[in-house]
Structure formats: C-alpha cells, structure tokens
mmCIF file of C-alpha atoms in Angstrom:
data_model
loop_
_atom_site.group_PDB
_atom_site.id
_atom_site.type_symbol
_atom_site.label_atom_id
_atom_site.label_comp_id
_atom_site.label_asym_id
_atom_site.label_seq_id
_atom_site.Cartn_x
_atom_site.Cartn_y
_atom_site.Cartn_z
ATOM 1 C CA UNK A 21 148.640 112.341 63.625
ATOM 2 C CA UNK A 22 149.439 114.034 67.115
ATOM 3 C CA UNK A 23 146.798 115.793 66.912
ATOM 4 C CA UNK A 24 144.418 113.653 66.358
ATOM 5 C CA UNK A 25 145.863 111.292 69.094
ATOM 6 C CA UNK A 26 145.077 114.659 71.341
ATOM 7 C CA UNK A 27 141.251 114.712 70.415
ATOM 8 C CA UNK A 28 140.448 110.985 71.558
ATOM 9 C CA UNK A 29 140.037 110.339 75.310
ATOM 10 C CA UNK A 30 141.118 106.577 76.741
ATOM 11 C CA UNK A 31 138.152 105.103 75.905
ATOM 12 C CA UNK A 32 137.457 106.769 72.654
ATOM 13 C CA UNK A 33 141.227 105.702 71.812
ATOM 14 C CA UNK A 34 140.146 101.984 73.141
ATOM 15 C CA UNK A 35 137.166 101.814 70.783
ATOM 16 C CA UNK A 36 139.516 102.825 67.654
ATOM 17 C CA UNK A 37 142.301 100.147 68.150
ATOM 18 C CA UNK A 38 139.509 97.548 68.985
ATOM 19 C CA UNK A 39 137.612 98.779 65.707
ATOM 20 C CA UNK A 40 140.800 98.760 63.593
ATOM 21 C CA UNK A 41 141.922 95.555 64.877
ATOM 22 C CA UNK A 42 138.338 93.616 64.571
ATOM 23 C CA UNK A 43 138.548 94.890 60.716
ATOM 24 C CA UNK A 44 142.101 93.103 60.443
ATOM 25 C CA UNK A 45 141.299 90.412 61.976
ATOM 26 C CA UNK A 46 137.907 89.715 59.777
ATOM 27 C CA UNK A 47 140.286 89.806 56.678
ATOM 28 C CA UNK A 48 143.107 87.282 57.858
ATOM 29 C CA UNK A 49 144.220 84.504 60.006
ATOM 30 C CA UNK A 50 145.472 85.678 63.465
ATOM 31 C CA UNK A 51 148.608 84.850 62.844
ATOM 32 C CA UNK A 52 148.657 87.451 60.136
ATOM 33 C CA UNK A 53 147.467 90.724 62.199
ATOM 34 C CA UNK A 54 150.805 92.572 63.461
ATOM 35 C CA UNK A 55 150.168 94.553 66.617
ATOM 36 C CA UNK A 56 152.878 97.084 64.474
ATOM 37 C CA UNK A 57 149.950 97.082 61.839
ATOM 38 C CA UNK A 58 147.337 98.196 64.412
ATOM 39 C CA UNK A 59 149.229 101.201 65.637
ATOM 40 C CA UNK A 60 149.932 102.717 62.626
ATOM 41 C CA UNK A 61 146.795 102.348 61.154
ATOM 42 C CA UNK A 62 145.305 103.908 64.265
ATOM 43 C CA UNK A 63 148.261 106.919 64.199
ATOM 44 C CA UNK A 64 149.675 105.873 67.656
ATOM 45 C CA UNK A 65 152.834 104.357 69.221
ATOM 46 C CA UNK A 66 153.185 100.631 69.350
ATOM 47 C CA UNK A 67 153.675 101.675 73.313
ATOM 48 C CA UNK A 68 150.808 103.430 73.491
ATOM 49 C CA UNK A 69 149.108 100.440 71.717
ATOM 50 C CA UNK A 70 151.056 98.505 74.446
ATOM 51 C CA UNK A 71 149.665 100.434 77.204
ATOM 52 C CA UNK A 72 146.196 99.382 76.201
ATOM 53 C CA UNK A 73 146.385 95.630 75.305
ATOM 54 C CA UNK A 74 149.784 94.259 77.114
ATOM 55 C CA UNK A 75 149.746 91.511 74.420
ATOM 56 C CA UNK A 76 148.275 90.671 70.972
ATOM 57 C CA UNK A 77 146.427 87.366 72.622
ATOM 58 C CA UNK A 78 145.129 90.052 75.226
ATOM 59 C CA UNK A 79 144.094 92.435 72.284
ATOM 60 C CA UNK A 80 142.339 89.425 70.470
ATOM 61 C CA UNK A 81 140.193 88.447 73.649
ATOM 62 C CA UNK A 82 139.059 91.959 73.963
ATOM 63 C CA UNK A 83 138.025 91.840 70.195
ATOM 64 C CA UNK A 84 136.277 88.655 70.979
ATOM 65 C CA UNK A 85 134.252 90.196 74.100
ATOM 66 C CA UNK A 86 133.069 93.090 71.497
ATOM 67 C CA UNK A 87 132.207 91.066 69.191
ATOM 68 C CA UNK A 88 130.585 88.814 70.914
ATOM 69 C CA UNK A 89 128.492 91.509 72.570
ATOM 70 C CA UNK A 90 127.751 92.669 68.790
ATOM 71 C CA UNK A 91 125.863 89.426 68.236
ATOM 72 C CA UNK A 92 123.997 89.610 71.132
ATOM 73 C CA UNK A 93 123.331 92.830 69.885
ATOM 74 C CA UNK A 94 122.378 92.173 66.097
ATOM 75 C CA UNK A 95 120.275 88.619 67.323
ATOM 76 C CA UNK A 96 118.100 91.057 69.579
ATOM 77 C CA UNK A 97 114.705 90.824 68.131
ATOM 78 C CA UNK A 98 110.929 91.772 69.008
ATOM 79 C CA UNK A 99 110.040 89.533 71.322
ATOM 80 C CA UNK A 100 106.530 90.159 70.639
ATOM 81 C CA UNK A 101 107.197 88.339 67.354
ATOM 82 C CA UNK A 102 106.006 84.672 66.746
ATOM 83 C CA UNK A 103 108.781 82.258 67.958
ATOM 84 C CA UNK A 104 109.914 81.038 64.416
ATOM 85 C CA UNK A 105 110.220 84.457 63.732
ATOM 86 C CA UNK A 106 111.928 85.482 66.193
ATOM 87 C CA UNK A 107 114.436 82.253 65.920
ATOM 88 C CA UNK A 108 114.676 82.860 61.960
ATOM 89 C CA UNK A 109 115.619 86.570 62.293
ATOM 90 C CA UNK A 110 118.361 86.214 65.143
ATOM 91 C CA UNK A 111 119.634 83.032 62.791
ATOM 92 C CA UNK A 112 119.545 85.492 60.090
ATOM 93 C CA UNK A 113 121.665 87.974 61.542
ATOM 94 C CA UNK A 114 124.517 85.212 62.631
ATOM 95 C CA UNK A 115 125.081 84.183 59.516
ATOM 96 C CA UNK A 116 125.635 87.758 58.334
ATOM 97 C CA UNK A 117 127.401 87.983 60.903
ATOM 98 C CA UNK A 118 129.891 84.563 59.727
ATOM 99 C CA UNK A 119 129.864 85.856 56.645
ATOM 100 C CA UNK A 120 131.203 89.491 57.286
ATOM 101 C CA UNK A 121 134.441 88.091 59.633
ATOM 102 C CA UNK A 122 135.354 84.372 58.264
ATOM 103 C CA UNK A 123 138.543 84.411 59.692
ATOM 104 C CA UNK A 124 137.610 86.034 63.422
ATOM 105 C CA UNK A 125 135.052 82.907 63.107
ATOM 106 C CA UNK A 126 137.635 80.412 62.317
ATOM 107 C CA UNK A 127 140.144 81.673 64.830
ATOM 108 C CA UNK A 128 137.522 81.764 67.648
ATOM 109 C CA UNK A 129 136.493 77.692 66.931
ATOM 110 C CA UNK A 130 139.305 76.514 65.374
ATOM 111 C CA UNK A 131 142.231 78.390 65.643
ATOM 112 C CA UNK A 132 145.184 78.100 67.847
ATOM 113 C CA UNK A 133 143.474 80.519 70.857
ATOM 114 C CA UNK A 134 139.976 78.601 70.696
ATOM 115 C CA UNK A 135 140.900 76.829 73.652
ATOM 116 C CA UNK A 136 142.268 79.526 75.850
ATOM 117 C CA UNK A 137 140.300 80.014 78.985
ATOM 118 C CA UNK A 138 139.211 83.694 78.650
ATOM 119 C CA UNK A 139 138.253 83.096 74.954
ATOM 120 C CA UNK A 140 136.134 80.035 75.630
ATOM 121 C CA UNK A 141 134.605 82.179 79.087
ATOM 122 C CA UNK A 142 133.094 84.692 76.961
ATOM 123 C CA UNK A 143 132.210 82.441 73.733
ATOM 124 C CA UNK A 144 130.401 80.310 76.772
ATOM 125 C CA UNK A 145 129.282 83.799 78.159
ATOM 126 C CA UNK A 146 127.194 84.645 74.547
ATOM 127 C CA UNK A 147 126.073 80.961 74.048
ATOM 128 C CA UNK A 148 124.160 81.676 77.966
ATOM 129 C CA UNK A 149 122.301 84.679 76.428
ATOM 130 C CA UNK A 150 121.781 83.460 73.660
ATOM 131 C CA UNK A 151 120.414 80.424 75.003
ATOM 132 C CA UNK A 152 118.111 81.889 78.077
ATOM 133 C CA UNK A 153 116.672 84.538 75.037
ATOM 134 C CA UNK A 154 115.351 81.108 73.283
ATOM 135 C CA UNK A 155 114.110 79.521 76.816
ATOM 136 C CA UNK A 156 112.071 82.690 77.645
ATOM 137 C CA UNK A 157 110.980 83.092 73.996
ATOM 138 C CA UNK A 158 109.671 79.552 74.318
ATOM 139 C CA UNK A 159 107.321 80.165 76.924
ATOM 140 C CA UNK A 160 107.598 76.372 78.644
ATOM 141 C CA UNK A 161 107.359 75.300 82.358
ATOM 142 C CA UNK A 162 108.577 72.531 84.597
ATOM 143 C CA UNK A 163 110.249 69.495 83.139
ATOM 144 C CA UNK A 164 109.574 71.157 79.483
ATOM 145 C CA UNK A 165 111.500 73.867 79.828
ATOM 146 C CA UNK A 166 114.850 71.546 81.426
ATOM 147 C CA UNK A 167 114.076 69.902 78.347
ATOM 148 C CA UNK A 168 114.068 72.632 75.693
ATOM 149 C CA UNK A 169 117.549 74.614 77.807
ATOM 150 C CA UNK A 170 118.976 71.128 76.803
ATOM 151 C CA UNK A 171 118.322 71.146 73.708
ATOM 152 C CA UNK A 172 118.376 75.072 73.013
ATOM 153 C CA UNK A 173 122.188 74.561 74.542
ATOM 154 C CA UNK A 174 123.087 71.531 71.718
ATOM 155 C CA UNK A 175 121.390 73.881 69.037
ATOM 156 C CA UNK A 176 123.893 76.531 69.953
ATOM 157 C CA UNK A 177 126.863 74.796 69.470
ATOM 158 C CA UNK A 178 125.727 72.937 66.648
ATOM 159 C CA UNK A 179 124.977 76.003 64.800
ATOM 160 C CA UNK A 180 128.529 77.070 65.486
ATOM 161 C CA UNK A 181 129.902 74.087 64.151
ATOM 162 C CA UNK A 182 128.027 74.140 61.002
ATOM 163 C CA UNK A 183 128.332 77.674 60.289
ATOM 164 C CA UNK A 184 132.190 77.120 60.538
ATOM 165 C CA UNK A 185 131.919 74.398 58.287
ATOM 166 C CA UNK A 186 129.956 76.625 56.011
ATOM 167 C CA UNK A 187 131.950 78.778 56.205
ATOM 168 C CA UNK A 188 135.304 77.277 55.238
ATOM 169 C CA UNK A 189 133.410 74.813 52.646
ATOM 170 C CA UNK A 190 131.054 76.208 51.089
ATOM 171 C CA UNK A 191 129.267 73.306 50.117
ATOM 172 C CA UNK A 192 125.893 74.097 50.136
ATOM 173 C CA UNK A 193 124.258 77.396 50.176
ATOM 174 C CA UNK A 194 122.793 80.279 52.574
ATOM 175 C CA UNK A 195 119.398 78.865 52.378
ATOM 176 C CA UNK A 196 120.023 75.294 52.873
ATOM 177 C CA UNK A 197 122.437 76.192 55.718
ATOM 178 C CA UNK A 198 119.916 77.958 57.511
ATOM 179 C CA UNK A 199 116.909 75.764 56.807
ATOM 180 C CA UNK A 200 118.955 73.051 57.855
ATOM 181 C CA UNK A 201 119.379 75.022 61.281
ATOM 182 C CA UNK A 202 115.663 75.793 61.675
ATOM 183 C CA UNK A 203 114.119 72.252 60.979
ATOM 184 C CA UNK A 204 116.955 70.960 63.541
ATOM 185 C CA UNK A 205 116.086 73.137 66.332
ATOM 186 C CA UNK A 206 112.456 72.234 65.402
ATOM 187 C CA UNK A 207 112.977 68.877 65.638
ATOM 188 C CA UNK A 208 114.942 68.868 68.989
ATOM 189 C CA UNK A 209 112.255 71.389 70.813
ATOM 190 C CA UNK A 210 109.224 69.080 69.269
ATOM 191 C CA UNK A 211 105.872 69.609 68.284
ATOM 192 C CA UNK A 212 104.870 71.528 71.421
ATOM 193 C CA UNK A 213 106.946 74.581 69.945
ATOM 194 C CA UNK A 214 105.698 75.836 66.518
ATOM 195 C CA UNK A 215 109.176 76.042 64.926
ATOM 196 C CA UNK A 216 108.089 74.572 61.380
ATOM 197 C CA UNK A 217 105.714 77.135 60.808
ATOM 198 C CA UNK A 218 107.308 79.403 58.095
ATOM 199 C CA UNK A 219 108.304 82.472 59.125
ATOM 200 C CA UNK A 220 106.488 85.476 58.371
#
C-alpha cells in the first residue's frame, strides 16, 4: 500500500479518492458512504484523506463539480448535427447518465445537501452550459432567442425533475421518459424549431 501511495502525485492521488468516492456514492444514499470507507479503499490514511477534502460534505461537492463536468462532457455532441439530433443524443446520454448513479442523482435533488449553496452553484453552473449549448444550437435572434433561453432554462429543470422521478419510480419506461422530454421541449420552443422531426 505505501508504495503505491509513493507512485501517485497530489493530483493523481485527488483523482483516485474522487473516483473511489463517486463509485460509492452511485451505489448508496450519502448518508451511507464513510469517509473511513474511502481511505481504505484508496490505501491511504483517513488524515491523508483529511488533508484533501476537510469534510465529507466538502468531499461530496467536489464529486458533484466532477460529475457535473462529466455530463457536460458526455452531452457534447456534433454540432454540425440537425438540432433534434443533437437534443436527442445529449438527452440520451443523461439518462445513461441517471441510470448509472441513482443515488448521486437523488442526493443532488433531493437529498439532505440539495440545498447547500456550493451544491446548488455548480448544479446551476451545468444547467448554464447546458442551456447556452441549446440557445446556440437553435440558431434564433432577437426576441426569439429571449424566448427559447426561457424556455430552454424550464426544459432543464424539468428534465431533472422527471428523470428523478424516473428514476425512483419507475413507472414508465426509457422510451416514454425520453419521448416525453423531446415532444415537451418541442412544444415549448414551437414550430419555428424542428424538434418533432425524428431523429436520425
């Protein structure tokens, strides 16, 4: 174990605990994840884990900012791809995204931290890129595009919401979820933005 400690430099050691600790908390509530847990999975000192993340609500938010920056990363797509495509694909790769970490979903809208400051800065943070990445995708000008950031921003937290629901419920499935996302984005953009064409 020493030596492996030996062969990771600060930010190598960083990434690790963040990876291990992203895995735990995919797999249970936050209440459940022991910082204890963390550092012996990763072969290091709970000070040393300490020394890194003063506290486990300071560890989660740092989880949340890489995670968050994964999305952005995974809903990334061509822009030189029809709109609806574009829309479907970065829909696509949220909901894998939901369904690989139900719990870090739950305990980032629902849970007992949802309404801390610095979680709900950089949740706010990846709804803003997410959001301009539509705007610019959409192509409108003037008074249009106020309009469609409106109603991109609504879209964006009501595809949260219903993906938590999802989520936790189960009540209808993967396809209906997301068709239910694309014909309401559709319908608050208009007929000016070809959103019900099927995607390719």
């Amino acid at each position: 174990m020493t030596s492996a400690r030996k062969r990771l430099d600060p930010e190598q050691r960083r990434e690790q605990l963040l990876t291990i600790g992203a895995r735990l908390f995919a797999g249970r509530p936050y209440e459940d994840v022991w910082i204890e847990e963390v550092a012996e999975l990763a072969g290091v000192s709970r000070g040393l884990m300490y020394h890194y993340f003063p506290t486990k609500r300071d560890f989660f938010a740092a989880i949340i900012r890489l995670s968050a920056e994964k999305i952005l990363a995974s809903t990334e797509v061509d822009p030189e791809l029809p709109i609806a495509d574009q829309v479907a694909a970065g829909l696509d790769a949220y909901i894998d995204f939901v369904v690989d970490n139900p719990h870090h979903v739950m305990a980032v809208n629902r849970g007992a931290l949802s309404g801390e400051k610095d979680i709900r800065e950089i949740v706010e943070w990846e709804l803003g890129v997410l959001q301009q990445r539509i705007v610019e995708a959409v192509g409108l000008q003037g008074h249009s595009k106020d309009v469609a950031t409106i109603a991109v921003r609504g879209w964006l937290v009501f595809t949260r919401a219903v993906c938590v629901d999802w989520v936790e419920s189960r009540a209808v499935t993967r396809d209906e979820l997301r068709e239910l996302c694309l014909r309401t984005l559709a319908g608050a953009l208009g007929p000016s933005v070809p959103l019900d064409e099927p995607p390719h």
